[in-house]
XYZ file of C-alpha atoms in Angstrom:
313
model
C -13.712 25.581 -10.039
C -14.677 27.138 -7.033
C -11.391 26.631 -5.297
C -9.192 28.318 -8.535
C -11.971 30.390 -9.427
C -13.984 31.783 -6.736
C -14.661 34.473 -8.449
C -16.792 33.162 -11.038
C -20.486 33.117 -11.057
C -21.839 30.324 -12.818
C -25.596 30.910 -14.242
C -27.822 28.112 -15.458
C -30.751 27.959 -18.183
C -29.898 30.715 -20.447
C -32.631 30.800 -22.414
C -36.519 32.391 -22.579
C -38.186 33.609 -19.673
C -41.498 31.717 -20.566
C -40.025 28.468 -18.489
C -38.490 30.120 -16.208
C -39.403 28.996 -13.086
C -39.215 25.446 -13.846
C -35.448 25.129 -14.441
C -34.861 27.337 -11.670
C -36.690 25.057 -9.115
C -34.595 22.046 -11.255
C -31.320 23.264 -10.517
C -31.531 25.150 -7.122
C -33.185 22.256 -5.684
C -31.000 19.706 -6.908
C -27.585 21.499 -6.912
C -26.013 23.586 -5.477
C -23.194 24.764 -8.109
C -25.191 27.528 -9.618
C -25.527 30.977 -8.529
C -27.805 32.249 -10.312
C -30.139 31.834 -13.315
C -30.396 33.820 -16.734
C -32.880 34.056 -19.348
C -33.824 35.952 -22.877
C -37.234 38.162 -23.605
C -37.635 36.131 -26.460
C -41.171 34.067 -24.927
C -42.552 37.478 -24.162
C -42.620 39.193 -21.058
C -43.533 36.572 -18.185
C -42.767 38.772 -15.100
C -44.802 36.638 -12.990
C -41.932 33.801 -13.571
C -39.114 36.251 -12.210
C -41.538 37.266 -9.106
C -41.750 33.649 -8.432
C -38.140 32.490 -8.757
C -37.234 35.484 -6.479
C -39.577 34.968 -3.888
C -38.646 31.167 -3.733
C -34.891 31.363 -4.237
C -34.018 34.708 -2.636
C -30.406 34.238 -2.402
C -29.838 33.098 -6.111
C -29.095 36.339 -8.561
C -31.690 36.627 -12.122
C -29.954 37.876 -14.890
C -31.699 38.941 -18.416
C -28.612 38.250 -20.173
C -29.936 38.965 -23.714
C -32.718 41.040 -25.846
C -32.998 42.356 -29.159
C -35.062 43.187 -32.109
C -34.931 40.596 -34.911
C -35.751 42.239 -38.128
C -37.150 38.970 -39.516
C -40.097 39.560 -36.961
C -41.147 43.439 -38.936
C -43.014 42.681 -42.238
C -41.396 43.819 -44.766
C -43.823 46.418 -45.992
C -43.216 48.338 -42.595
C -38.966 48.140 -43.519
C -37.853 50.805 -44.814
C -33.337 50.560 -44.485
C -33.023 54.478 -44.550
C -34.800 55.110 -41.891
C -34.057 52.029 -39.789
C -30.369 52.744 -40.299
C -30.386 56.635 -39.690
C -33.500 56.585 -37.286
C -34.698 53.183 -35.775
C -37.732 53.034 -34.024
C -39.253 54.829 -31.172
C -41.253 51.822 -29.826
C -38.353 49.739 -29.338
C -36.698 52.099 -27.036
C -40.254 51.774 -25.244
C -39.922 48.737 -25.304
C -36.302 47.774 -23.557
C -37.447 50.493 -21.103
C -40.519 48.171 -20.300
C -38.574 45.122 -19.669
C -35.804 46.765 -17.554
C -38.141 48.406 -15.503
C -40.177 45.393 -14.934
C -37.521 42.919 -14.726
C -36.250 45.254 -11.931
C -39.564 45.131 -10.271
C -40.186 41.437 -10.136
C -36.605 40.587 -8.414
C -33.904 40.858 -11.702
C -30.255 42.191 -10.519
C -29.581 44.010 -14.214
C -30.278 43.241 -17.526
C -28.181 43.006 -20.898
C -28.441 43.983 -24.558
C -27.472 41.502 -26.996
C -26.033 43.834 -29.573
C -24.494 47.148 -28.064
C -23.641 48.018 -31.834
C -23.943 45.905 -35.304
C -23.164 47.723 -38.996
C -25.871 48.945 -41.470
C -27.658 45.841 -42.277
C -28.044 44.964 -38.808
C -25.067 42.036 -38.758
C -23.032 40.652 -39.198
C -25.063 37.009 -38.225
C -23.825 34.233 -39.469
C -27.078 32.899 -39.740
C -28.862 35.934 -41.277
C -31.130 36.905 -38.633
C -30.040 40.174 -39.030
C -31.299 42.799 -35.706
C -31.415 46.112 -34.845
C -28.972 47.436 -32.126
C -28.486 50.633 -29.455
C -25.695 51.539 -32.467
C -25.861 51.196 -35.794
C -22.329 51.653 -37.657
C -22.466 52.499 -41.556
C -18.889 50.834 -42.645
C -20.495 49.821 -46.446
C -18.735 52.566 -47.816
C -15.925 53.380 -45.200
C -16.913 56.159 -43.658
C -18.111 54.812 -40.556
C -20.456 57.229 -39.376
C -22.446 55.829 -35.767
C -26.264 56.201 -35.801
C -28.053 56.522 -32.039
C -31.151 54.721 -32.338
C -33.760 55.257 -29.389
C -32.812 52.097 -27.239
C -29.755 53.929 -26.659
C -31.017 56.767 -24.744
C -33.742 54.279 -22.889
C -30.478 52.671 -21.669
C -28.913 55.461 -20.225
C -31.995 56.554 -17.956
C -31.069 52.967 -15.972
C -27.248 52.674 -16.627
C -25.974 56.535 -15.943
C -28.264 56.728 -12.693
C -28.672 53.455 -11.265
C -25.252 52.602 -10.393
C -23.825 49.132 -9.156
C -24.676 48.228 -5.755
C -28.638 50.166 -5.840
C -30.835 48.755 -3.648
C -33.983 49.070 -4.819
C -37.071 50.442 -2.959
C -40.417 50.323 -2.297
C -42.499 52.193 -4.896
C -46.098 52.281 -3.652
C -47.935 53.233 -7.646
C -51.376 54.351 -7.409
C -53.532 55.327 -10.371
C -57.666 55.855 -11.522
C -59.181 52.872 -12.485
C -59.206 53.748 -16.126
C -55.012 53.528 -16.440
C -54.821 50.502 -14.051
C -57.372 48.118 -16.515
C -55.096 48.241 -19.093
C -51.922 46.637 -17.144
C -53.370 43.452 -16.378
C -51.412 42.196 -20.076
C -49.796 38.749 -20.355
C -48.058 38.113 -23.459
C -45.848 35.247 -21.545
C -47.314 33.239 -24.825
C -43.657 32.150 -26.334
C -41.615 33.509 -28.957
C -42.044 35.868 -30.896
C -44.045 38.140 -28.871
C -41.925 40.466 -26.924
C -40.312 43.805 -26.673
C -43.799 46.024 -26.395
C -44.866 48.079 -23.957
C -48.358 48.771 -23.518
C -50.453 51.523 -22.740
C -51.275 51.863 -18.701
C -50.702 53.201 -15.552
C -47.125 55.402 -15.215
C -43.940 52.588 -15.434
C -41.587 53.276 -13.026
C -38.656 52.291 -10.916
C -36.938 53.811 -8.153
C -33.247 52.601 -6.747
C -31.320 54.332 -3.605
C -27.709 54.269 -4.862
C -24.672 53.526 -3.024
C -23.953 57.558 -2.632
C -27.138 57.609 -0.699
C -28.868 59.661 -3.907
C -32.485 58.253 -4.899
C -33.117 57.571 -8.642
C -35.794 57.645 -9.753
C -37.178 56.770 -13.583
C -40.666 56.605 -15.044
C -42.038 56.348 -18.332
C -45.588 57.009 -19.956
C -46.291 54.562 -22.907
C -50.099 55.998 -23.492
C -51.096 58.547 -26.588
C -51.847 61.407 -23.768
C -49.584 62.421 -21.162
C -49.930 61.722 -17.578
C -49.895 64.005 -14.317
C -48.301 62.631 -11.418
C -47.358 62.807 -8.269
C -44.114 61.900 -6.239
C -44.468 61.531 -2.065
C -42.136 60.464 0.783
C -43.496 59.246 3.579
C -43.799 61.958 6.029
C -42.015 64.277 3.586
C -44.528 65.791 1.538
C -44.631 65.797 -2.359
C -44.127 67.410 -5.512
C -46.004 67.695 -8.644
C -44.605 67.113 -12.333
C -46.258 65.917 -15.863
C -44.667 63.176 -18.262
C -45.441 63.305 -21.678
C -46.864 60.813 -23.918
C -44.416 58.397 -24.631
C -41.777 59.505 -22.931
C -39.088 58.475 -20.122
C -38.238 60.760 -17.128
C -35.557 60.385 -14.659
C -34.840 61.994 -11.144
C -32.001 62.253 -9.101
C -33.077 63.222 -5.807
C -30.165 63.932 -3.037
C -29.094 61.681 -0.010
C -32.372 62.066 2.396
C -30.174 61.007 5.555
C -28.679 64.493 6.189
C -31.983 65.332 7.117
C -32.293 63.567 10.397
C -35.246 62.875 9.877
C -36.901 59.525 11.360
C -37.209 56.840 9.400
C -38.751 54.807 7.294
C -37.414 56.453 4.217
C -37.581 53.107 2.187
C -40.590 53.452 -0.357
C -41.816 56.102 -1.989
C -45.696 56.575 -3.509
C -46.635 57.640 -7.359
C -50.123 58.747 -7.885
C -50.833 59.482 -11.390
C -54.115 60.691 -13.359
C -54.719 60.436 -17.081
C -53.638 63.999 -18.314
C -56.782 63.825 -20.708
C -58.878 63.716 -17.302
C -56.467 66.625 -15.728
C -56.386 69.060 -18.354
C -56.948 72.345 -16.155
C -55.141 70.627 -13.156
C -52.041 72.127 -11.305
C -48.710 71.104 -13.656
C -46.594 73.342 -11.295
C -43.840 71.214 -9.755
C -44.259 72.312 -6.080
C -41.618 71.637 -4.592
C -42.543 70.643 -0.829
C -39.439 68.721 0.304
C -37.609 71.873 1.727
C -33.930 72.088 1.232
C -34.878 68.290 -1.505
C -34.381 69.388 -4.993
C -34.691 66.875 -8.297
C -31.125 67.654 -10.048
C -31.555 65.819 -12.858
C -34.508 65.428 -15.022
C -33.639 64.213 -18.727
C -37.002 63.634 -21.173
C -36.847 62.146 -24.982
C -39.853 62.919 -26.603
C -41.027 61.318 -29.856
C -42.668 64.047 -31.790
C -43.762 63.177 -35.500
C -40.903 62.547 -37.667
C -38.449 64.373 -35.599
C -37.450 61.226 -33.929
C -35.467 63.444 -31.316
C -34.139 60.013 -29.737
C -31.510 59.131 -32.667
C -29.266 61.245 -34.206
C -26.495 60.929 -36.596
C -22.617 61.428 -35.094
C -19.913 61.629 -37.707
């Protein structure tokens, strides 16, 4: 295979993150025909397991190669079929967000959705456990009509920005005390607990991309909104809010034309619970000189608006 084929990857395990690290230590240790290893969100999230399998096998690539919501797993008094088809659910674009940016963090090389787009009912399964998807299509009746549910815009803040061959930085996050308690939550406990993200200190990623460009994304899962604060080293700051429940993303310029020393290779997020900062400065002061953001996209959920779906004939 690898003489006729050296361009395939071959990825062991396949299954939920929650044993993670013991099949990777299993086959890296004892072969040497894999490249990599990929594993479901199924177990819950268990980002300590990625940290450890990247640490220990740095040259071997981790691939989430499948999530979605099962609708089996919502109780049926909280199903309603009108509004999952022609709205979905807020908290599940939350939660893919969650488990990109995390799996990111802890060592992942990209992550994949099980169901890009599935009809009405959330099939067809050929087992019946019917899911929700990034695209609903309504074909019952022939008309064919695409619903946008909110996963799909959480998806584009990571695949329109963060382009193939990123290389990830540093992201130094500091927060107060009382957002930093609540992050300390392990559901690694086994299926079915996954797919949540929990209140906390600001989420957040950041990726230099092959054009030299910085993006940047962040996301507030708490009832309140946050104020933050985005630094270079030795480059000053700038100032910016993120509302409750709701994903941001930068795209900040190539920072080598400014010949400016380096290191340019982490960046530091101080945040402060916006309930606690009510009369501070929201002003985004922009102290990098000739450094502007250029692209700053926000999806709000805001009652029954749900402004993250939307209908497309």
């Amino acid at each position: 295979l690898t003489v006729n084929h050296p361009h395939v990857s071959l990825f062991g395990f396949d299954h939920n993150k929650n044993h993670l690290y013991k099949w990777a230590e299993t086959l890296f240790t004892n072969t040497s025909y894999f490249d990599g290893i990929a594993f479901h969100w199924y177990a819950g999230a268990c980002f300590t397991q990625i940290q450890r399998v990247a640490h220990d096998f740095p040259d071997k690539i981790l691939l989430p190669s499948e999530a979605c919501y099962e609708l089996a797993q919502i109780p049926k008094e909280f199903f309603n079929p009108d509004t999952f088809l022609h709205h979905g659910n807020w908290a599940r674009g939350e939660g893919y967000a969650d488990d990109i940016l995390k799996d990111l963090h802890a060592g992942s090389h990209g992550w994949i959705d099980w169901n890009l787009i599935l009809d009405e009912t959330g099939g067809p399964n050929h087992v019946g456990n019917l899911c929700d998807a990034p695209v609903l299509a309504d074909v019952k009746f022939g008309q064919g009509d695409l619903y946008f549910h909110p996963q799909y815009f959480y998806l584009g803040h990571f695949s329109k920005f963060i382009l193939p061959q990123s290389i990830r930085l540093g992201l130094n996050i500091q927060a107060n005390a009382s957002l930093t308690k609540l992050d300390h939550f392990d559901d690694c406990m086994g299926w079915p607990v996954y797919g949540a993200c929990h209140p906390g200190s600001l989420k957040s990623v950041a990726f230099r991309r092959p054009d030299g460009q910085i993006a940047l994304v962040v996301m507030n899962c708490n009832d309140h909104a946050l104020d933050f604060r985005l630094s270079y080293k030795g480059l000053g700051s700038f100032k910016n809010i993120i509302p409750a429940h709701a994903i941001q993303t930068y795209l900040i310029p190539d920072l080598s034309t400014l010949f400016l020393p380096p290191p340019f290779n982490f960046l530091t997020l101080s945040t402060r619970s916006r309930l606690r900062a009510l009369f501070s400065n929201s002003f985004s002061s922009l102290l990098f000189g000739i450094i502007f953001i250029i692209s700053l996209s926000t999806f709000i959920y805001k009652g029954r608006q749900h402004r993250g779906s939307r209908r497309q004939p």
